[in-house]
Coordinates of N, CA and C in Angstrom, one line a residue:
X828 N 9.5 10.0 12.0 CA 8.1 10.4 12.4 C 7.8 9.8 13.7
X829 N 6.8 10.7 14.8 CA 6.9 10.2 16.0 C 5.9 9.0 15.9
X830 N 5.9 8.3 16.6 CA 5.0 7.0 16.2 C 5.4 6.1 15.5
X831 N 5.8 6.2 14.8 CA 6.1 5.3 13.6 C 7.6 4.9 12.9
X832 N 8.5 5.0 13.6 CA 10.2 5.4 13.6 C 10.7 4.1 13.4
X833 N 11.2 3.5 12.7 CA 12.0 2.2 12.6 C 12.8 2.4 13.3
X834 N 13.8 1.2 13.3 CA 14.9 1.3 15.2 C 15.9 2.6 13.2
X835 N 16.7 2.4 12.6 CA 17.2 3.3 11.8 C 17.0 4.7 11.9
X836 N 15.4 4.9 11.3 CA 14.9 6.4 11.4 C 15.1 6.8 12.8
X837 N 15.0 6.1 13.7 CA 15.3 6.7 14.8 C 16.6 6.8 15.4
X838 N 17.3 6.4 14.7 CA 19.2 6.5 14.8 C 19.4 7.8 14.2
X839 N 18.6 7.6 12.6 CA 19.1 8.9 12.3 C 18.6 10.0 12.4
X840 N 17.5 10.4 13.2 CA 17.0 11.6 13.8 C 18.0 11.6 15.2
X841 N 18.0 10.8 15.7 CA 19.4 11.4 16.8 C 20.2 11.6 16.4
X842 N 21.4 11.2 15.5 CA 22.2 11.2 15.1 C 22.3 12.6 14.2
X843 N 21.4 13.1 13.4 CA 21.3 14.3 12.9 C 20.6 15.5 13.9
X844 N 20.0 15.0 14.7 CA 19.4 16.2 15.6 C 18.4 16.5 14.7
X845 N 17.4 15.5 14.1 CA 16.2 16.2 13.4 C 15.2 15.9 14.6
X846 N 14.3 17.2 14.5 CA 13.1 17.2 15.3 C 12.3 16.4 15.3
X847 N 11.5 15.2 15.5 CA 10.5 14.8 15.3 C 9.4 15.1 15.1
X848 N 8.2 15.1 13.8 CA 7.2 15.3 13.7 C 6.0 14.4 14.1
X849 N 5.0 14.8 14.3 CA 3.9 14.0 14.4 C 3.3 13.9 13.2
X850 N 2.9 11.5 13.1 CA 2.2 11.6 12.2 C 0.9 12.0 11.6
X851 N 0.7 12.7 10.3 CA -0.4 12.6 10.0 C -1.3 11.3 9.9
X852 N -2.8 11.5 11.5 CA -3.6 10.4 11.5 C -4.1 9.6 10.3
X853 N -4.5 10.3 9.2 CA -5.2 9.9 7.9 C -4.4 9.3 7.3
X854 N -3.0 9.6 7.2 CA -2.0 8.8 6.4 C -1.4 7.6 7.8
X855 N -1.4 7.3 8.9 CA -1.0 6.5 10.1 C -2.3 5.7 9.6
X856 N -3.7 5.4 9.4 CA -4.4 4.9 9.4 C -4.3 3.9 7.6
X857 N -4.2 4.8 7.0 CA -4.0 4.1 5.6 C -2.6 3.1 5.7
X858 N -1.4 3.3 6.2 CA -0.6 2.1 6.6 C -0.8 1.3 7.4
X859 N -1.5 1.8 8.6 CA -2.7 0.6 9.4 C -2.9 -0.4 8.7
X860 N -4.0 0.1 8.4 CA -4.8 -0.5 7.3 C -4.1 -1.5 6.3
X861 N -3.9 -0.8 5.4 CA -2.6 -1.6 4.5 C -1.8 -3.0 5.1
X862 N -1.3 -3.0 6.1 CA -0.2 -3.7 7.1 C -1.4 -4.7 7.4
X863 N -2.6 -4.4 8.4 CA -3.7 -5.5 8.7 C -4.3 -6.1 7.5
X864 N -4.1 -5.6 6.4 CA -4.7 -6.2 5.5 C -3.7 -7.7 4.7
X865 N -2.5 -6.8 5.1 CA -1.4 -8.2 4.5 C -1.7 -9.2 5.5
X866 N -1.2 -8.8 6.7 CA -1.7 -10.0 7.3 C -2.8 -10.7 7.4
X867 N -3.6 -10.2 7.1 CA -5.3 -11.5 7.2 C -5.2 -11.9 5.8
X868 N -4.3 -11.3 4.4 CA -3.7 -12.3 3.6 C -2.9 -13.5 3.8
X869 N -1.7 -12.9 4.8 CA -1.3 -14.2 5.0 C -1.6 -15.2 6.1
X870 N -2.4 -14.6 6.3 CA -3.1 -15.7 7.1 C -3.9 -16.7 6.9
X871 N -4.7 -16.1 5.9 CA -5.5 -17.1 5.0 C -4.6 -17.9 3.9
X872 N -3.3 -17.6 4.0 CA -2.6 -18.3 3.1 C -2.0 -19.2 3.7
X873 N -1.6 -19.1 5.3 CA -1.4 -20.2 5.7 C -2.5 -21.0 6.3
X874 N -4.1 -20.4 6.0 CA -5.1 -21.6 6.5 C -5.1 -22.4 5.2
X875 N -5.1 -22.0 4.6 CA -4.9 -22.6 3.2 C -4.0 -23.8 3.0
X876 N -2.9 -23.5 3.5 CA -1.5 -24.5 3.2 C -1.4 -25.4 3.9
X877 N -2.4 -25.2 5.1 CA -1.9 -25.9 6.4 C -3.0 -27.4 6.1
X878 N -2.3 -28.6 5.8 CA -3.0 -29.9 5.9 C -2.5 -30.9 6.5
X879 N -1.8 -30.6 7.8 CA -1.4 -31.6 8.6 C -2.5 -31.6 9.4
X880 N -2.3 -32.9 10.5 CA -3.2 -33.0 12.0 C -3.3 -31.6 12.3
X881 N -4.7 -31.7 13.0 CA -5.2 -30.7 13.6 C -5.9 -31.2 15.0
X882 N -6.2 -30.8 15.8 CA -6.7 -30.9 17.1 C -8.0 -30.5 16.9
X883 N -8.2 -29.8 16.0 CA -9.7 -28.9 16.3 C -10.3 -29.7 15.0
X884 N -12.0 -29.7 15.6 CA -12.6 -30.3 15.1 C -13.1 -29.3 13.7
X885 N -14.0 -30.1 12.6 CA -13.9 -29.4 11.1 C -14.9 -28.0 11.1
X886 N -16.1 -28.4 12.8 CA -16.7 -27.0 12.9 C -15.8 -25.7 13.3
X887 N -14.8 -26.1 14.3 CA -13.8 -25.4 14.9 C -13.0 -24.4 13.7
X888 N -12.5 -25.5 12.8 CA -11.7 -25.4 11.6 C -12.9 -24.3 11.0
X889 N -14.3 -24.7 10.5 CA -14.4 -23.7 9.7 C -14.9 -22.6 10.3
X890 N -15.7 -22.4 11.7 CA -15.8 -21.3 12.3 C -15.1 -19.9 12.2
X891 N -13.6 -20.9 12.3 CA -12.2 -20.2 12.0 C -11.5 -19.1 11.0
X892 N -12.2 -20.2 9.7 CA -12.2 -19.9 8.4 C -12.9 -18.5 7.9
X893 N -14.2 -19.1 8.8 CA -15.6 -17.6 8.3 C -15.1 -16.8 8.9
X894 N -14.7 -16.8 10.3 CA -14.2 -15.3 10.7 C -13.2 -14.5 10.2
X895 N -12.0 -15.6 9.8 CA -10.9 -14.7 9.1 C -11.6 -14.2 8.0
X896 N -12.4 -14.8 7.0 CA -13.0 -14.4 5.6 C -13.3 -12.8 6.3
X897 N -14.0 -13.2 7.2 CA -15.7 -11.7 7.4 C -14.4 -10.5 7.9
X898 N -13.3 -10.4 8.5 CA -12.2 -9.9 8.7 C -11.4 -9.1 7.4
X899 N -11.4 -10.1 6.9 CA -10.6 -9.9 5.5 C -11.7 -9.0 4.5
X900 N -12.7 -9.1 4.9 CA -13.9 -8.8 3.8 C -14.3 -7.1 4.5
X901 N -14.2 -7.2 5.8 CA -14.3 -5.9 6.5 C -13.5 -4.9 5.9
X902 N -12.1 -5.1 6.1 CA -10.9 -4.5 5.9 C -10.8 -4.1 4.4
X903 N -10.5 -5.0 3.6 CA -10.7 -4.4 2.4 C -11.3 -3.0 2.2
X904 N -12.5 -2.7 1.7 CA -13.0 -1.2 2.0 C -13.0 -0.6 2.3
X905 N -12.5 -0.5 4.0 CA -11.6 0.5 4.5 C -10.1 1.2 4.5
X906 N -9.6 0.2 4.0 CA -8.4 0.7 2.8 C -9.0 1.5 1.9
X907 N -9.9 1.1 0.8 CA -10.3 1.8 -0.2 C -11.1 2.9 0.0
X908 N -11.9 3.4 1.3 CA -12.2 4.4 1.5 C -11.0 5.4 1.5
X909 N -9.9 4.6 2.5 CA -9.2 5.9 3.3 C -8.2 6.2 2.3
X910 N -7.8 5.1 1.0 CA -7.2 5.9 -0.3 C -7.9 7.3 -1.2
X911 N -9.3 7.2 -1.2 CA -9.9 7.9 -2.1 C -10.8 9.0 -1.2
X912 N -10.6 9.4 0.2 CA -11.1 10.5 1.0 C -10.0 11.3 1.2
X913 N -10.3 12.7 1.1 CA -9.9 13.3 1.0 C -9.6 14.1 2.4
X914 N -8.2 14.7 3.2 CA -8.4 15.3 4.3 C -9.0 16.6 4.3
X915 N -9.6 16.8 5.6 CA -10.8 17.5 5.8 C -10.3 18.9 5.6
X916 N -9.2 19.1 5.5 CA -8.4 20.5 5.3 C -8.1 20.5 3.9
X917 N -8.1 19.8 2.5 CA -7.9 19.8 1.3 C -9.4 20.4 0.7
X918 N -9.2 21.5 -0.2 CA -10.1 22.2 -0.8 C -10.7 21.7 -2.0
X919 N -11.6 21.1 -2.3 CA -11.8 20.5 -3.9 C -12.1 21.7 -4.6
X920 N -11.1 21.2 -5.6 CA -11.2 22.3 -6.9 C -12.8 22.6 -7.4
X921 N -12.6 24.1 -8.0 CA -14.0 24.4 -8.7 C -14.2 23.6 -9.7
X922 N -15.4 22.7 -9.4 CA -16.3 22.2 -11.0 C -15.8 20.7 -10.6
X923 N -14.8 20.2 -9.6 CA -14.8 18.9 -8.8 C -15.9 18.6 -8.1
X924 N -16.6 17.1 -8.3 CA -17.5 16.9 -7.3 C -17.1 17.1 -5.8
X925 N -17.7 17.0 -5.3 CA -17.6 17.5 -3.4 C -17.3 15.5 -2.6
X926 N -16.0 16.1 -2.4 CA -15.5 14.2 -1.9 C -15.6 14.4 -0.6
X927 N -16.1 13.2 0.0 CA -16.2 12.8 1.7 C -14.8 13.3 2.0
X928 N -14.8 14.2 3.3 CA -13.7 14.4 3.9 C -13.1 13.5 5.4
X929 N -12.1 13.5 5.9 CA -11.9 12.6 6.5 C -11.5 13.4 8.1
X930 N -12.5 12.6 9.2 CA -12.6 12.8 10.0 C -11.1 12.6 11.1
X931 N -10.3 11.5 10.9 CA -9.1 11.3 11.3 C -8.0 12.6 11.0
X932 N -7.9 13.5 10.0 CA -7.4 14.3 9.8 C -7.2 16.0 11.0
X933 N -9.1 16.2 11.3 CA -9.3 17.1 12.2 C -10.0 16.0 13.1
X934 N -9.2 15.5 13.7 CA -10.4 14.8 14.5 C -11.2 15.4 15.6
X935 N -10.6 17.1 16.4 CA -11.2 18.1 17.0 C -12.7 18.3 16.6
X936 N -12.6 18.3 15.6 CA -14.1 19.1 14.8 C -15.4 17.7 14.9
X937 N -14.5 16.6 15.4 CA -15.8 15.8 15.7 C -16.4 15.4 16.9
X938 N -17.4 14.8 17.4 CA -17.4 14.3 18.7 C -16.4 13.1 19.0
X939 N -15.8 13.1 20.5 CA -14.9 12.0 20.7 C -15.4 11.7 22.0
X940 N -15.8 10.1 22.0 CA -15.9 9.7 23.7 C -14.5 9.9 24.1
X941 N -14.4 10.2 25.6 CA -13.2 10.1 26.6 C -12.1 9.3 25.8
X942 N -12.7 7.7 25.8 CA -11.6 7.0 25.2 C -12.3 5.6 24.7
X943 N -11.8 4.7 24.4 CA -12.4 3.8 23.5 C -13.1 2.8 24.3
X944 N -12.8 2.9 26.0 CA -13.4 2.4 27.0 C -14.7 2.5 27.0
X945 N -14.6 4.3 27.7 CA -16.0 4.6 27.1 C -16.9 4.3 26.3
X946 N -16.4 4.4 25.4 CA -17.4 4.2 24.4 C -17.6 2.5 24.3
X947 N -17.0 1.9 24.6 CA -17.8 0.5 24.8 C -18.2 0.2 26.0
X948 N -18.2 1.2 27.0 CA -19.1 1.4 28.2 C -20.7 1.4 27.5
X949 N -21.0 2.5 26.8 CA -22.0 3.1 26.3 C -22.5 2.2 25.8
X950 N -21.8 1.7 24.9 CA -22.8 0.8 24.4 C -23.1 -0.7 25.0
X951 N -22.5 -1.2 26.7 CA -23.0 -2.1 27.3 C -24.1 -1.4 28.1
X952 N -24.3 -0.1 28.0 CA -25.2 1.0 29.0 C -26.6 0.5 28.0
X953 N -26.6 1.0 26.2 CA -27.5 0.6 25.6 C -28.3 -0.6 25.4
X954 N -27.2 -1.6 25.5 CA -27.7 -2.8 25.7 C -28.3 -3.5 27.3
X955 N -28.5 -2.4 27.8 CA -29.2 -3.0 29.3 C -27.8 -3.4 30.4
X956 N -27.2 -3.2 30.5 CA -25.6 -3.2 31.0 C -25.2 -4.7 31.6
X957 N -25.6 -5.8 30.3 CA -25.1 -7.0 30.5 C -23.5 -6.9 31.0
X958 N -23.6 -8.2 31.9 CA -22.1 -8.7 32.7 C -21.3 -8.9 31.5
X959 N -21.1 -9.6 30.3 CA -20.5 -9.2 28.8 C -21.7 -9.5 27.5
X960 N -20.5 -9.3 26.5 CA -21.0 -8.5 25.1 C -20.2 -9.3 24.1
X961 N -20.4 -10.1 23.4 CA -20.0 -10.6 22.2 C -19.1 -9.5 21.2
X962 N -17.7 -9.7 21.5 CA -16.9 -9.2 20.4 C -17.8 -8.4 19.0
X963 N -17.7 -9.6 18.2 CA -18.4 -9.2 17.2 C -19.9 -8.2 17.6
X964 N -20.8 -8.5 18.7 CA -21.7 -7.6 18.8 C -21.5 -6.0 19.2
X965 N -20.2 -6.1 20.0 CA -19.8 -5.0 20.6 C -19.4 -4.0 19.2
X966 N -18.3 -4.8 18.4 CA -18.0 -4.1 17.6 C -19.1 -3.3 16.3
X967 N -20.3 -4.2 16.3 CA -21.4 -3.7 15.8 C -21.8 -2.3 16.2
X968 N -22.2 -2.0 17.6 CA -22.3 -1.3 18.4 C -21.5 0.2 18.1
X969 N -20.2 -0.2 18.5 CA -19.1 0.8 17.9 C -19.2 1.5 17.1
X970 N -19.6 0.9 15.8 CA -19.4 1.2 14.4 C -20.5 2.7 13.9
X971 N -21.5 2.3 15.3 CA -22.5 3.5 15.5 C -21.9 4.8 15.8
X972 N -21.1 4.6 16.2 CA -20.6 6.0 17.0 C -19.7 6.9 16.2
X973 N -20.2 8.3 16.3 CA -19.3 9.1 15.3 C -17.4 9.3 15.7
X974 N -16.8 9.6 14.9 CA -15.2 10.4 15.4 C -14.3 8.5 15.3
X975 N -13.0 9.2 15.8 CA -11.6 8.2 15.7 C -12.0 7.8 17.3
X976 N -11.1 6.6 17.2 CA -10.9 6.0 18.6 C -9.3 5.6 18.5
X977 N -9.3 6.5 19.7 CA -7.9 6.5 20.3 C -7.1 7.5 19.0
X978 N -7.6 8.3 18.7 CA -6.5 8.6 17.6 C -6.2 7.9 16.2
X979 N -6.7 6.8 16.2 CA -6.3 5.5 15.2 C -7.2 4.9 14.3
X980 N -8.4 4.6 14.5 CA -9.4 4.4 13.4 C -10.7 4.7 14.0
X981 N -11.3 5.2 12.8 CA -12.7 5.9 13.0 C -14.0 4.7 13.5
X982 N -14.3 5.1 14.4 CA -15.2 4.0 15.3 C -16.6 3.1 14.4
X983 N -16.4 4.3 12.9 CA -17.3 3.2 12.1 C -16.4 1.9 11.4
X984 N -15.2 1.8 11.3 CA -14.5 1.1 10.5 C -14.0 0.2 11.4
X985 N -14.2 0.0 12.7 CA -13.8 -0.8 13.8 C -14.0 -2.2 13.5
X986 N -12.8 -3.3 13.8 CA -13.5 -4.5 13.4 C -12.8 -5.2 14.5
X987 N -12.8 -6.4 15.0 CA -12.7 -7.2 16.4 C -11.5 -7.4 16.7
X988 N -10.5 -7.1 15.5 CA -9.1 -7.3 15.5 C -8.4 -6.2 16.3
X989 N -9.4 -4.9 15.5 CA -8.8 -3.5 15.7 C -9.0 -3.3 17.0
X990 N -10.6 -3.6 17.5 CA -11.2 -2.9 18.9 C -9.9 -4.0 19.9
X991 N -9.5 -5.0 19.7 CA -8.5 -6.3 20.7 C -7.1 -5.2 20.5
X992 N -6.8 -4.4 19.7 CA -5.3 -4.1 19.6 C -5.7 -2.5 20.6
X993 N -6.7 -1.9 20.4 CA -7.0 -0.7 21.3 C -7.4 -0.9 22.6
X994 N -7.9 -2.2 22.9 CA -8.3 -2.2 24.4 C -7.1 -2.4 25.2
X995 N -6.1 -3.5 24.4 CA -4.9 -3.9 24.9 C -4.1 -3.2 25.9
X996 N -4.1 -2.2 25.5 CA -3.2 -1.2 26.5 C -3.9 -0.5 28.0
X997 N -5.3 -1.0 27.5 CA -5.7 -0.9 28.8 C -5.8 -2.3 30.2
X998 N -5.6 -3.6 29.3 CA -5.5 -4.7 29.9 C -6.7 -5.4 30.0
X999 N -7.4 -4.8 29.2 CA -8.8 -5.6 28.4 C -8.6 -6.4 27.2
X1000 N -9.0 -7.8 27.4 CA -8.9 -9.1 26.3 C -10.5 -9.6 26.5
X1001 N -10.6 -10.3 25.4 CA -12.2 -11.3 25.4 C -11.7 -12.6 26.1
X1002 N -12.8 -12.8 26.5 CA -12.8 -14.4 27.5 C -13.8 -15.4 26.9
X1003 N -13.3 -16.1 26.8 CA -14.5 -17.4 26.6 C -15.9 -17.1 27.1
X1004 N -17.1 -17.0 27.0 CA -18.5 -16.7 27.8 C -19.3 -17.1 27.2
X1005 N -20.4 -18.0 27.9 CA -21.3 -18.4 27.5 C -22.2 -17.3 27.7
X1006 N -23.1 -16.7 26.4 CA -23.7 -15.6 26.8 C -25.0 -16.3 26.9
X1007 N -26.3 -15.3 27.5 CA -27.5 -15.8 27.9 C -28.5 -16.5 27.0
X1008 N -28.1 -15.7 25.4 CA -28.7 -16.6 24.7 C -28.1 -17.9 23.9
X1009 N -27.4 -18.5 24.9 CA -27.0 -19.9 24.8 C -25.6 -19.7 24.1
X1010 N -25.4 -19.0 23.1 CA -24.1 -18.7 22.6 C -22.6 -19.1 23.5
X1011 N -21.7 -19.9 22.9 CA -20.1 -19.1 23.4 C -19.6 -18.7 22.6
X1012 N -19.0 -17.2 23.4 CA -18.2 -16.5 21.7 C -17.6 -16.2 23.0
X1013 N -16.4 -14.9 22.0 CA -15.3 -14.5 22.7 C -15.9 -13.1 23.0
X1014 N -15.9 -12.5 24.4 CA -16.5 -11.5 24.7 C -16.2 -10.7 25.5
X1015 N -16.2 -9.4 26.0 CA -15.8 -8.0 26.9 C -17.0 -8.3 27.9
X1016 N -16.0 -8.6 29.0 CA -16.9 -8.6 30.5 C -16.8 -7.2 30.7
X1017 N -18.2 -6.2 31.8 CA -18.3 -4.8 31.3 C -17.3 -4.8 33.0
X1018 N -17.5 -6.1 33.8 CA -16.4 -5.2 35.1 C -14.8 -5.1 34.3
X1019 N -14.9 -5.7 33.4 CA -13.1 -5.5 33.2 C -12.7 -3.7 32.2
X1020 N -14.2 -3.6 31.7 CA -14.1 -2.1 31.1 C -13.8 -1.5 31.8
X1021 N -14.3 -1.5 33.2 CA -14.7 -0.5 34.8 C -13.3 -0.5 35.4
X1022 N -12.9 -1.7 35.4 CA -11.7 -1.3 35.8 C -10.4 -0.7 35.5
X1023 N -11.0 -0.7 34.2 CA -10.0 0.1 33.1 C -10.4 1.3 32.5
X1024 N -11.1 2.2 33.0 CA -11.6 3.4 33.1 C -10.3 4.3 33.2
X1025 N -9.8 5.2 32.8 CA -8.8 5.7 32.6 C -8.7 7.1 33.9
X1026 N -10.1 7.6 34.1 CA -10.0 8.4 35.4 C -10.5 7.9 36.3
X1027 N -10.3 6.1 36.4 CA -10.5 6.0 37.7 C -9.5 6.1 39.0

C-alpha cells in the first residue's frame, strides 16, 4: 500500500511487479489512531514505573501527567468514532438507522483549507493575529473547522500531538512563550506559520 509499506511489503511489490495502491484515508486514520493510542499507553506506563531521581519539580512532574491523561482521554473516542462510522460511499441497508458518514473517505465533497497552515493561519486571524497561540488553544480553534487536514485527520479530532506531527513537515514546532496573559505554555509563533506558507 502506498503510504504505508513496511521495508518487506515493499520488497515484495518490487519483486513481484505489484502496482501500488493508495491507502484508503478512513482506514490510514483508524491505524493512526490505534498506533497513537498505544503509545500514550505506554507512555503512561512508563510515567507510572518511573521512580528514580528526577530533575523536574512535582508541579513539572504533574503538569506532565495531566497532559498525557487529557491526550490519552482525547484519543480514545476518536478511535471509537472512526470504528463505528461508516464511509461516506457505503449505503445503509433499508430499515437500518442512518449512521454518520465519514468525511476522510470523500474528502472532495467537503470544505478543505489550502493546508493545515492555513488553517491555523485563520484562526490566529480570529483571534486578533497574536505574535503566538497556545498549542492547546490553537488546537481548540482547529477542531472548529470542517474536512481532513492534510489528508490524515479530520480537523475536529485534532489534538497537540496530531497538529506537532502535521506541522512538522513544514518546519513548524512550539517554542517556549510567555503569552500575554501571564501564561508559559508551548506555542505557534504566527511569523513561523508565514513562513511556512506553502505558496509562498
Amino acid at each position: 500500500m502506498k503510504g504505508f509499506p513496511a521495508l518487506l511489503d515493499s520488497l515484495a511489490d518490487s519483486v513481484l511487479t505489484v502496482q501500488p495502491v493508495e491507502d484508503n484515508p478512513h482506514h490510514r486514520a483508524i491505524l493512526d489512531t490505534f498506533l497513537e493510542l498505544r503509545d500514550l499507553d505506554r507512555r503512561l506506563l512508563d510515567f507510572a514505573a518511573h521512580s528514580g531521581p528526577n530533575k523536574l519539580s512535582a508541579a513539572e512532574l504533574l503538569d506532565q501527567l495531566t497532559a498525557l491523561l487529557v491526550e490519552r482521554m482525547a484519543v480514545g473516542p476518536v478511535l471509537t468514532r472512526l470504528m463505528s462510522t461508516d464511509c461516506c460511499c457505503v449505503t445503509t441497508k433499508v430499515g437500518q438507522p442512518e449512521k454518520e458518514h465519514d468525511s476522510l473517505s470523500c474528502p472532495g465533497q467537503h470544505p478543505q483549507p489550502a493546508s493545515v497552515v492555513h488553517a491555523a493561519l485563520s484562526i490566529f486571524r480570529r483571534l486578533g493575529d497574536p505574535e503566538a497561540v497556545a498549542s492547546g488553544d490553537l488546537v481548540t480553534g482547529l477542531r472548529q473547522i470542517p474536512g481532513v487536514a492534510e489528508g490524515r485527520w479530520r480537523y475536529r479530532d485534532l489534538t497537540q500531538s496530531r497538529l506537532a506531527q502535521l506541522l512538522a513537515p513544514y518546519e513548524v514546532s512550539t517554542r517556549d512563550v510567555t503569552l500575554p496573559d501571564g501564561r508559559r505554555r508551548k506555542s505557534y509563533r504566527r511569523s513561523a506559520l508565514i513562513a511556512a506558507l506553502p505558496d509562498r
